[in-house]
PDB file of C-alpha atoms in Angstrom:
ATOM      1  CA  MET A 371       3.314  33.668  12.827  1.00 70.00           C
ATOM      2  CA  SER A 372       3.669  36.598  14.825  1.00 75.00           C
ATOM      3  CA  GLU A 373       1.826  39.417  14.482  1.00 87.00           C
ATOM      4  CA  LYS A 374       3.991  41.801  15.806  1.00 93.00           C
ATOM      5  CA  HIS A 375       7.634  40.519  15.092  1.00 96.00           C
ATOM      6  CA  PRO A 376       6.878  39.869  11.340  1.00 97.00           C
ATOM      7  CA  ILE A 377       8.896  37.166   9.569  1.00 98.00           C
ATOM      8  CA  VAL A 378       9.611  37.391   5.858  1.00 97.00           C
ATOM      9  CA  ALA A 379      11.306  34.593   4.071  1.00 97.00           C
ATOM     10  CA  ILE A 380      12.999  33.711   0.574  1.00 96.00           C
ATOM     11  CA  THR A 381      13.851  30.104   0.022  1.00 95.00           C
ATOM     12  CA  GLY A 382      15.150  28.789  -3.261  1.00 90.00           C
ATOM     13  CA  SER A 383      18.177  26.946  -4.166  1.00 86.00           C
ATOM     14  CA  SER A 384      21.887  27.594  -5.192  1.00 74.00           C
ATOM     15  CA  GLY A 385      22.017  29.351  -9.009  1.00 69.00           C
ATOM     16  CA  ALA A 386      18.367  29.798  -8.426  1.00 71.00           C
ATOM     17  CA  GLY A 387      18.140  33.897  -7.854  1.00 75.00           C
ATOM     18  CA  THR A 388      17.638  34.893  -4.763  1.00 79.00           C
ATOM     19  CA  THR A 389      20.168  37.832  -3.915  1.00 78.00           C
ATOM     20  CA  SER A 390      17.960  39.472  -6.900  1.00 80.00           C
ATOM     21  CA  VAL A 391      14.057  38.824  -4.832  1.00 86.00           C
ATOM     22  CA  THR A 392      16.480  40.029  -2.373  1.00 89.00           C
ATOM     23  CA  ARG A 393      17.161  43.233  -3.907  1.00 90.00           C
ATOM     24  CA  THR A 394      13.952  43.693  -4.712  1.00 92.00           C
ATOM     25  CA  PHE A 395      12.642  43.717  -1.398  1.00 94.00           C
ATOM     26  CA  GLN A 396      15.308  46.206   0.334  1.00 95.00           C
ATOM     27  CA  GLU A 397      14.377  48.887  -2.237  1.00 95.00           C
ATOM     28  CA  ILE A 398      10.862  48.153  -1.264  1.00 95.00           C
ATOM     29  CA  PHE A 399      11.986  48.465   2.372  1.00 96.00           C
ATOM     30  CA  ARG A 400      13.922  51.718   2.244  1.00 96.00           C
ATOM     31  CA  ARG A 401      10.651  53.559  -0.101  1.00 96.00           C
ATOM     32  CA  GLU A 402       8.600  51.868   3.226  1.00 95.00           C
ATOM     33  CA  ALA A 403      11.041  53.518   5.298  1.00 96.00           C
ATOM     34  CA  VAL A 404      10.401  49.360   6.869  1.00 97.00           C
ATOM     35  CA  GLN A 405      14.309  47.991   8.921  1.00 97.00           C
ATOM     36  CA  ALA A 406      15.012  44.644   8.718  1.00 97.00           C
ATOM     37  CA  ALA A 407      17.072  42.191  10.182  1.00 97.00           C
ATOM     38  CA  ILE A 408      18.869  40.220   7.133  1.00 95.00           C
ATOM     39  CA  ILE A 409      19.750  36.925   7.964  1.00 96.00           C
ATOM     40  CA  GLU A 410      21.492  34.986   4.872  1.00 95.00           C
ATOM     41  CA  GLY A 411      20.855  31.212   4.783  1.00 95.00           C
ATOM     42  CA  ASP A 412      24.316  30.315   4.398  1.00 95.00           C
ATOM     43  CA  SER A 413      25.634  31.782   7.755  1.00 97.00           C
ATOM     44  CA  PHE A 414      23.499  28.629   9.332  1.00 98.00           C
ATOM     45  CA  HIS A 415      25.849  25.992   7.054  1.00 97.00           C
ATOM     46  CA  ARG A 416      27.595  23.978  10.141  1.00 97.00           C
ATOM     47  CA  TYR A 417      30.779  24.107   9.080  1.00 98.00           C
ATOM     48  CA  ASP A 418      33.205  27.081   7.553  1.00 97.00           C
ATOM     49  CA  ARG A 419      34.675  26.174   4.081  1.00 94.00           C
ATOM     50  CA  ALA A 420      37.771  24.344   5.219  1.00 96.00           C
ATOM     51  CA  GLN A 421      36.020  21.822   7.426  1.00 97.00           C
ATOM     52  CA  MET A 422      33.477  21.527   5.132  1.00 96.00           C
ATOM     53  CA  LYS A 423      36.184  20.225   2.006  1.00 94.00           C
ATOM     54  CA  GLN A 424      37.549  17.887   5.078  1.00 97.00           C
ATOM     55  CA  MET A 425      33.757  16.528   5.682  1.00 96.00           C
ATOM     56  CA  MET A 426      33.694  16.743   1.792  1.00 93.00           C
ATOM     57  CA  ALA A 427      36.880  14.501   1.523  1.00 94.00           C
ATOM     58  CA  GLN A 428      37.074  12.188   4.795  1.00 96.00           C
ATOM     59  CA  ARG A 429      32.431  11.427   2.942  1.00 94.00           C
ATOM     60  CA  VAL A 430      34.192  10.399   0.050  1.00 92.00           C
ATOM     61  CA  GLU A 431      36.855   8.250   0.920  1.00 93.00           C
ATOM     62  CA  ALA A 432      33.848   6.446   3.495  1.00 94.00           C
ATOM     63  CA  GLY A 433      32.261   6.302   0.403  1.00 93.00           C
ATOM     64  CA  ASP A 434      29.330   8.233   0.638  1.00 92.00           C
ATOM     65  CA  GLN A 435      29.000  10.638  -2.750  1.00 90.00           C
ATOM     66  CA  THR A 436      25.340  12.553  -1.209  1.00 92.00           C
ATOM     67  CA  PHE A 437      27.057  14.558   2.098  1.00 95.00           C
ATOM     68  CA  SER A 438      26.228  17.972   1.033  1.00 95.00           C
ATOM     69  CA  HIS A 439      24.991  21.836   1.533  1.00 94.00           C
ATOM     70  CA  PHE A 440      21.802  21.162   0.968  1.00 96.00           C
ATOM     71  CA  GLY A 441      21.040  18.030   3.768  1.00 96.00           C
ATOM     72  CA  PRO A 442      21.053  18.356   8.032  1.00 97.00           C
ATOM     73  CA  GLU A 443      24.050  16.843   8.274  1.00 96.00           C
ATOM     74  CA  ALA A 444      26.218  19.823   7.153  1.00 97.00           C
ATOM     75  CA  ASN A 445      23.033  22.824   8.272  1.00 98.00           C
ATOM     76  CA  LEU A 446      22.363  24.020  11.839  1.00 98.00           C
ATOM     77  CA  PHE A 447      18.479  23.836  11.163  1.00 98.00           C
ATOM     78  CA  GLU A 448      17.595  23.187  14.992  1.00 98.00           C
ATOM     79  CA  GLU A 449      18.728  26.932  15.559  1.00 98.00           C
ATOM     80  CA  LEU A 450      17.469  28.598  12.746  1.00 98.00           C
ATOM     81  CA  GLN A 451      14.105  27.032  13.500  1.00 98.00           C
ATOM     82  CA  ASP A 452      15.204  28.167  17.244  1.00 98.00           C
ATOM     83  CA  LEU A 453      16.111  31.887  15.504  1.00 98.00           C
ATOM     84  CA  PHE A 454      12.069  31.957  13.269  1.00 98.00           C
ATOM     85  CA  ARG A 455      10.471  31.326  17.153  1.00 97.00           C
ATOM     86  CA  SER A 456      12.269  33.828  19.833  1.00 97.00           C
ATOM     87  CA  TYR A 457      12.117  36.391  16.588  1.00 97.00           C
ATOM     88  CA  GLY A 458       8.567  35.915  16.552  1.00 96.00           C
ATOM     89  CA  GLU A 459       7.867  35.704  19.999  1.00 96.00           C
ATOM     90  CA  THR A 460       9.654  38.163  21.286  1.00 96.00           C
ATOM     91  CA  GLY A 461      11.613  40.021  18.154  1.00 96.00           C
ATOM     92  CA  THR A 462      14.928  38.909  19.596  1.00 96.00           C
ATOM     93  CA  GLY A 463      17.778  36.347  18.314  1.00 97.00           C
ATOM     94  CA  ARG A 464      21.190  35.710  17.590  1.00 97.00           C
ATOM     95  CA  ARG A 465      22.770  35.410  14.218  1.00 96.00           C
ATOM     96  CA  ARG A 466      26.312  35.714  12.259  1.00 97.00           C
ATOM     97  CA  LYS A 467      27.137  36.307   8.548  1.00 96.00           C
ATOM     98  CA  TYR A 468      29.846  34.416   6.516  1.00 97.00           C
ATOM     99  CA  LEU A 469      32.611  35.765   4.508  1.00 96.00           C
ATOM    100  CA  HIS A 470      31.843  34.730   1.301  1.00 92.00           C
ATOM    101  CA  ASP A 471      35.067  36.126  -0.194  1.00 91.00           C
ATOM    102  CA  GLU A 472      38.481  39.394   0.064  1.00 94.00           C
ATOM    103  CA  ALA A 473      36.229  41.901   0.387  1.00 94.00           C
ATOM    104  CA  GLU A 474      33.166  40.434   2.791  1.00 94.00           C
ATOM    105  CA  ALA A 475      36.087  39.100   5.017  1.00 95.00           C
ATOM    106  CA  ALA A 476      38.746  42.257   5.504  1.00 95.00           C
ATOM    107  CA  PRO A 477      36.594  44.550   7.769  1.00 95.00           C
ATOM    108  CA  TYR A 478      36.522  41.298  10.001  1.00 95.00           C
ATOM    109  CA  ALA A 479      40.260  41.009   9.514  1.00 95.00           C
ATOM    110  CA  GLN A 480      39.411  36.839   8.981  1.00 96.00           C
ATOM    111  CA  PRO A 481      39.926  34.733   6.121  1.00 96.00           C
ATOM    112  CA  PRO A 482      36.911  34.555   3.888  1.00 95.00           C
ATOM    113  CA  GLY A 483      34.393  30.959   3.963  1.00 95.00           C
ATOM    114  CA  THR A 484      34.917  32.491   7.577  1.00 97.00           C
ATOM    115  CA  PHE A 485      32.243  32.780  10.091  1.00 98.00           C
ATOM    116  CA  THR A 486      31.465  35.941  12.434  1.00 97.00           C
ATOM    117  CA  ALA A 487      30.925  35.347  16.367  1.00 97.00           C
ATOM    118  CA  TRP A 488      27.502  35.261  16.409  1.00 97.00           C
ATOM    119  CA  GLU A 489      25.681  38.667  18.081  1.00 97.00           C
ATOM    120  CA  ASP A 490      22.441  39.998  19.105  1.00 97.00           C
ATOM    121  CA  LEU A 491      20.093  40.973  16.342  1.00 97.00           C
ATOM    122  CA  PRO A 492      19.535  44.871  15.496  1.00 95.00           C
ATOM    123  CA  PRO A 493      16.324  46.626  16.864  1.00 95.00           C
ATOM    124  CA  SER A 494      13.859  45.746  13.585  1.00 97.00           C
ATOM    125  CA  ASP A 495      10.194  46.168  12.237  1.00 96.00           C
ATOM    126  CA  MET A 496      10.941  42.471  10.726  1.00 97.00           C
ATOM    127  CA  LEU A 497      12.854  39.315  10.316  1.00 98.00           C
ATOM    128  CA  PHE A 498      14.386  39.106   6.318  1.00 97.00           C
ATOM    129  CA  TYR A 499      15.899  35.687   5.523  1.00 97.00           C
ATOM    130  CA  GLU A 500      17.782  34.552   2.434  1.00 95.00           C
ATOM    131  CA  GLY A 501      18.477  30.933   1.492  1.00 95.00           C
ATOM    132  CA  LEU A 502      18.661  27.503   0.680  1.00 95.00           C
ATOM    133  CA  HIS A 503      15.566  26.649   4.071  1.00 97.00           C
ATOM    134  CA  GLY A 504      13.672  28.948   4.297  1.00 97.00           C
ATOM    135  CA  ALA A 505      10.836  27.211   4.393  1.00 97.00           C
ATOM    136  CA  ILE A 506      12.146  23.312   5.977  1.00 98.00           C
ATOM    137  CA  ALA A 507      10.703  20.719   7.649  1.00 97.00           C
ATOM    138  CA  THR A 508      12.262  17.585   8.778  1.00 97.00           C
ATOM    139  CA  ASP A 509      11.088  14.805  11.422  1.00 95.00           C
ATOM    140  CA  THR A 510      12.590  17.263  14.484  1.00 95.00           C
ATOM    141  CA  VAL A 511      12.196  21.198  12.778  1.00 97.00           C
ATOM    142  CA  ASP A 512       9.266  22.862  11.304  1.00 98.00           C
ATOM    143  CA  VAL A 513      11.116  25.834   9.961  1.00 98.00           C
ATOM    144  CA  SER A 514       7.825  26.632   6.993  1.00 97.00           C
ATOM    145  CA  ARG A 515       5.531  27.766  10.365  1.00 97.00           C
ATOM    146  CA  TYR A 516       6.491  30.256  11.210  1.00 97.00           C
ATOM    147  CA  PRO A 517       7.278  33.227   8.010  1.00 97.00           C
ATOM    148  CA  ASP A 518       4.580  35.724   8.090  1.00 97.00           C
ATOM    149  CA  LEU A 519       5.563  35.453   4.181  1.00 96.00           C
ATOM    150  CA  LEU A 520       7.299  32.477   2.162  1.00 97.00           C
ATOM    151  CA  ILE A 521       8.234  33.017  -0.560  1.00 96.00           C
ATOM    152  CA  GLY A 522      10.261  30.142  -2.882  1.00 96.00           C
ATOM    153  CA  VAL A 523      11.897  31.234  -6.376  1.00 92.00           C
ATOM    154  CA  VAL A 524      11.963  28.111  -8.777  1.00 90.00           C
ATOM    155  CA  PRO A 525      13.778  28.466 -12.471  1.00 86.00           C
ATOM    156  CA  VAL A 526      12.578  25.714 -14.143  1.00 90.00           C
ATOM    157  CA  VAL A 527      16.020  23.337 -13.523  1.00 87.00           C
ATOM    158  CA  ASN A 528      17.889  23.732 -16.687  1.00 90.00           C
ATOM    159  CA  LEU A 529      18.041  27.332 -15.526  1.00 90.00           C
ATOM    160  CA  GLU A 530      18.945  26.598 -12.977  1.00 88.00           C
ATOM    161  CA  TRP A 531      21.715  24.490 -13.684  1.00 89.00           C
ATOM    162  CA  ILE A 532      23.151  26.914 -16.090  1.00 90.00           C
ATOM    163  CA  GLN A 533      22.716  30.540 -13.672  1.00 88.00           C
ATOM    164  CA  LYS A 534      24.701  27.943 -11.001  1.00 88.00           C
ATOM    165  CA  ILE A 535      27.286  26.743 -13.906  1.00 91.00           C
ATOM    166  CA  HIS A 536      27.965  30.637 -14.434  1.00 90.00           C
ATOM    167  CA  ARG A 537      28.269  32.235 -11.529  1.00 84.00           C
ATOM    168  CA  ASP A 538      30.319  29.534 -10.237  1.00 86.00           C
ATOM    169  CA  LYS A 539      32.821  30.116 -13.076  1.00 86.00           C
ATOM    170  CA  ALA A 540      32.931  33.855 -12.653  1.00 82.00           C
ATOM    171  CA  THR A 541      33.184  34.677  -9.079  1.00 76.00           C
ATOM    172  CA  ARG A 542      35.337  31.432  -7.852  1.00 74.00           C
ATOM    173  CA  GLY A 543      36.640  29.887 -10.131  1.00 80.00           C
ATOM    174  CA  TYR A 544      35.725  26.579 -11.252  1.00 81.00           C
ATOM    175  CA  SER A 545      35.859  24.211 -14.322  1.00 87.00           C
ATOM    176  CA  THR A 546      32.160  23.442 -15.779  1.00 86.00           C
ATOM    177  CA  GLU A 547      33.248  19.570 -14.264  1.00 90.00           C
ATOM    178  CA  ALA A 548      34.123  20.822 -10.713  1.00 87.00           C
ATOM    179  CA  VAL A 549      30.374  22.622 -10.932  1.00 88.00           C
ATOM    180  CA  THR A 550      28.999  19.004 -12.420  1.00 90.00           C
ATOM    181  CA  ASP A 551      29.843  17.220  -9.902  1.00 89.00           C
ATOM    182  CA  THR A 552      29.138  19.514  -7.190  1.00 88.00           C
ATOM    183  CA  ILE A 553      25.012  19.110  -9.202  1.00 90.00           C
ATOM    184  CA  LEU A 554      25.517  15.785  -9.105  1.00 91.00           C
ATOM    185  CA  ARG A 555      26.963  15.527  -4.899  1.00 92.00           C
ATOM    186  CA  ARG A 556      23.857  17.754  -3.735  1.00 92.00           C
ATOM    187  CA  MET A 557      21.031  15.703  -6.136  1.00 94.00           C
ATOM    188  CA  HIS A 558      20.340  13.624  -2.756  1.00 95.00           C
ATOM    189  CA  ASP A 559      19.408  16.401  -0.672  1.00 96.00           C
ATOM    190  CA  TYR A 560      18.328  18.676  -4.260  1.00 94.00           C
ATOM    191  CA  VAL A 561      15.360  15.688  -4.440  1.00 95.00           C
ATOM    192  CA  HIS A 562      14.813  15.170  -0.325  1.00 96.00           C
ATOM    193  CA  TYR A 563      15.233  18.580   1.574  1.00 97.00           C
ATOM    194  CA  ILE A 564      14.972  21.336  -1.312  1.00 95.00           C
ATOM    195  CA  CYS A 565      12.048  20.758  -3.401  1.00 95.00           C
ATOM    196  CA  PRO A 566       9.352  19.515  -1.188  1.00 97.00           C
ATOM    197  CA  GLN A 567      10.456  23.447   0.471  1.00 97.00           C
ATOM    198  CA  PHE A 568       8.560  24.764  -2.854  1.00 96.00           C
ATOM    199  CA  THR A 569       4.816  22.965  -1.348  1.00 97.00           C
ATOM    200  CA  ARG A 570       4.901  24.802   1.900  1.00 97.00           C
ATOM    201  CA  THR A 571       5.991  28.602   0.153  1.00 97.00           C
ATOM    202  CA  HIS A 572       2.768  31.321  -0.150  1.00 97.00           C
ATOM    203  CA  VAL A 573       3.681  31.649  -3.811  1.00 97.00           C
ATOM    204  CA  ASN A 574       6.312  30.935  -5.989  1.00 96.00           C
ATOM    205  CA  PHE A 575       8.038  32.506  -9.025  1.00 95.00           C
ATOM    206  CA  GLN A 576       9.971  30.476 -11.459  1.00 95.00           C
ATOM    207  CA  ARG A 577      11.404  31.359 -14.994  1.00 93.00           C
ATOM    208  CA  VAL A 578      10.917  29.080 -17.322  1.00 95.00           C
ATOM    209  CA  PRO A 579      13.425  29.917 -20.813  1.00 95.00           C
ATOM    210  CA  THR A 580      12.089  30.695 -24.213  1.00 96.00           C
ATOM    211  CA  VAL A 581      15.439  29.094 -25.394  1.00 96.00           C
ATOM    212  CA  ASP A 582      16.806  26.098 -26.045  1.00 95.00           C
ATOM    213  CA  THR A 583      18.910  25.226 -22.598  1.00 94.00           C
ATOM    214  CA  SER A 584      18.670  21.492 -23.487  1.00 94.00           C
ATOM    215  CA  ASN A 585      22.156  20.641 -22.444  1.00 95.00           C
ATOM    216  CA  PRO A 586      23.251  22.916 -19.572  1.00 92.00           C
ATOM    217  CA  PHE A 587      26.429  21.922 -19.359  1.00 92.00           C
ATOM    218  CA  ILE A 588      27.738  23.194 -22.972  1.00 91.00           C
ATOM    219  CA  ALA A 589      25.167  26.548 -22.675  1.00 90.00           C
ATOM    220  CA  ARG A 590      27.260  29.408 -23.694  1.00 90.00           C
ATOM    221  CA  THR A 591      25.419  31.852 -22.383  1.00 93.00           C
ATOM    222  CA  ILE A 592      22.849  32.864 -19.065  1.00 92.00           C
ATOM    223  CA  PRO A 593      19.043  32.888 -20.785  1.00 94.00           C
ATOM    224  CA  THR A 594      18.734  36.051 -20.321  1.00 94.00           C
ATOM    225  CA  ALA A 595      15.003  37.773 -19.063  1.00 91.00           C
ATOM    226  CA  ASP A 596      13.236  38.967 -22.200  1.00 94.00           C
ATOM    227  CA  GLU A 597      14.092  35.031 -23.207  1.00 96.00           C
ATOM    228  CA  SER A 598      11.909  33.419 -20.413  1.00 95.00           C
ATOM    229  CA  PHE A 599       8.907  33.710 -18.639  1.00 97.00           C
ATOM    230  CA  VAL A 600       8.095  34.353 -14.716  1.00 96.00           C
ATOM    231  CA  VAL A 601       5.068  31.792 -13.641  1.00 97.00           C
ATOM    232  CA  ILE A 602       3.383  32.959 -10.593  1.00 97.00           C
ATOM    233  CA  ARG A 603       2.012  30.327  -8.703  1.00 98.00           C
ATOM    234  CA  PHE A 604       0.299  31.872  -5.326  1.00 98.00           C
ATOM    235  CA  ALA A 605      -0.906  29.339  -2.864  1.00 97.00           C
ATOM    236  CA  ASN A 606      -4.151  31.025  -1.965  1.00 95.00           C
ATOM    237  CA  PRO A 607      -5.087  33.742  -3.962  1.00 94.00           C
ATOM    238  CA  ARG A 608      -7.961  35.325  -1.525  1.00 92.00           C
ATOM    239  CA  GLY A 609      -7.382  38.672  -1.665  1.00 89.00           C
ATOM    240  CA  ILE A 610      -5.125  38.734  -4.982  1.00 94.00           C
ATOM    241  CA  ASP A 611      -6.156  40.907  -8.053  1.00 95.00           C
ATOM    242  CA  PHE A 612      -4.873  39.531 -10.419  1.00 97.00           C
ATOM    243  CA  PRO A 613      -6.998  41.874 -12.251  1.00 97.00           C
ATOM    244  CA  TYR A 614      -4.960  44.484 -11.944  1.00 96.00           C
ATOM    245  CA  LEU A 615      -2.130  43.073 -12.106  1.00 97.00           C
ATOM    246  CA  LEU A 616      -2.465  41.985 -15.059  1.00 97.00           C
ATOM    247  CA  SER A 617      -3.996  46.070 -16.458  1.00 97.00           C
ATOM    248  CA  MET A 618      -0.113  46.844 -14.530  1.00 97.00           C
ATOM    249  CA  ILE A 619       1.702  43.875 -16.397  1.00 97.00           C
ATOM    250  CA  HIS A 620       1.570  44.334 -20.129  1.00 95.00           C
ATOM    251  CA  ASP A 621       1.426  41.445 -22.293  1.00 96.00           C
ATOM    252  CA  SER A 622       0.188  39.428 -18.831  1.00 97.00           C
ATOM    253  CA  PHE A 623      -1.504  36.354 -18.653  1.00 98.00           C
ATOM    254  CA  MET A 624      -3.850  34.388 -16.117  1.00 97.00           C
ATOM    255  CA  SER A 625      -2.532  30.174 -16.488  1.00 97.00           C
ATOM    256  CA  ARG A 626      -4.663  28.619 -13.478  1.00 97.00           C
ATOM    257  CA  ALA A 627      -6.898  30.363 -11.412  1.00 96.00           C
ATOM    258  CA  ASN A 628      -4.293  31.645  -8.660  1.00 97.00           C
ATOM    259  CA  THR A 629      -1.404  31.591 -11.022  1.00 98.00           C
ATOM    260  CA  ILE A 630      -0.143  34.418 -13.362  1.00 98.00           C
ATOM    261  CA  VAL A 631       2.296  34.268 -16.453  1.00 98.00           C
ATOM    262  CA  VAL A 632       4.404  37.560 -16.826  1.00 98.00           C
ATOM    263  CA  PRO A 633       7.205  38.740 -19.380  1.00 97.00           C
ATOM    264  CA  GLY A 634      10.531  37.610 -17.662  1.00 95.00           C
ATOM    265  CA  GLY A 635      11.506  41.726 -18.864  1.00 94.00           C
ATOM    266  CA  LYS A 636       9.016  42.514 -16.051  1.00 95.00           C
ATOM    267  CA  MET A 637       9.155  40.069 -13.417  1.00 93.00           C
ATOM    268  CA  GLU A 638      10.527  43.431 -10.899  1.00 93.00           C
ATOM    269  CA  MET A 639       8.078  45.301 -11.342  1.00 95.00           C
ATOM    270  CA  ALA A 640       5.246  42.290 -10.019  1.00 95.00           C
ATOM    271  CA  MET A 641       7.361  41.474  -7.530  1.00 94.00           C
ATOM    272  CA  GLN A 642       6.654  45.854  -6.543  1.00 95.00           C
ATOM    273  CA  LEU A 643       2.845  44.928  -6.420  1.00 96.00           C
ATOM    274  CA  ILE A 644       2.453  42.515  -5.242  1.00 96.00           C
ATOM    275  CA  PHE A 645       4.824  42.652  -2.064  1.00 95.00           C
ATOM    276  CA  THR A 646       4.434  46.461  -2.062  1.00 96.00           C
ATOM    277  CA  PRO A 647       0.459  45.815  -0.243  1.00 94.00           C
ATOM    278  CA  PHE A 648       1.630  42.396   1.452  1.00 94.00           C
ATOM    279  CA  ILE A 649       4.859  44.137   3.695  1.00 96.00           C
ATOM    280  CA  TRP A 650       1.764  46.798   3.816  1.00 95.00           C
ATOM    281  CA  ARG A 651      -0.108  44.410   5.412  1.00 94.00           C
ATOM    282  CA  LEU A 652       1.694  43.309   7.691  1.00 95.00           C
ATOM    283  CA  MET A 653       3.028  47.147   8.615  1.00 95.00           C
ATOM    284  CA  GLU A 654      -0.240  47.977   9.741  1.00 95.00           C
ATOM    285  CA  ARG A 655      -0.689  44.769  11.322  1.00 93.00           C
ATOM    286  CA  ARG A 656       2.159  44.959  13.858  1.00 94.00           C
ATOM    287  CA  LYS A 657       2.149  48.842  14.166  1.00 90.00           C
ATOM    288  CA  ALA A 658      -1.615  47.886  15.226  1.00 91.00           C
ATOM    289  CA  VAL A 659      -0.242  45.505  17.721  1.00 89.00           C
ATOM    290  CA  ILE A 660       2.387  47.353  19.749  1.00 81.00           C
ATOM    291  CA  ARG A 661       0.303  50.446  20.675  1.00 70.00           C
TER     292      ARG A 661
END
């Protein structure tokens, strides 16, 4: 953790909804005039799209059905840790971008599914990471020790799968069967490298649907925000003004001493109310140090 160069990290599985959380933070950054260096977790995958496809085929041929983007062999965990450490110490580091589609790739004159060249981070007030591994810890790395604020986005697993199936079918042209195969292949790494991160986060947001999601593989629609509750758990509730949150967010309630439950449609409002003061404190602490 760094007073001079703070780090905020959002971590969550594929289809969890981390991109929506990122949009909320971008609105906070805009409103509070905070210059954040944005890091996309996909840029720390080890292989580009073609290489990953080739590696996957080799692993399957060798009898390995568990090789996935969730695990250490397919990611640059050491480089991600180096970035967090370097930024916390000096406010500098290097990043690249993963070009998901034609629109992202066009300005770089590269094919989609490839990485841009590594480049130095621009001057910034803080580092903001969004991806799969913001709180990863293994036998050789511990990325989770560097962020000043770690947020987990963790829908109940059936909802997570529904969101992933619908996203991958709509934006990537995959079939339900192909997405199901991906979910099954990732399950080992999901259990060993994704789930443990949520015990290291400072705040978790878990969306819980109030409609039947018992078979996510046949769900025709994604449950809407109004068909959900969001369970917000604080690892350390000290300093959290729960009475204020309860008064501001109608129909919310406390389920445990460190947990507030809000209507799904109020999730963005809850994030604004909770995280704006966090950003204030990080920036005030930073200003006090650099004076």
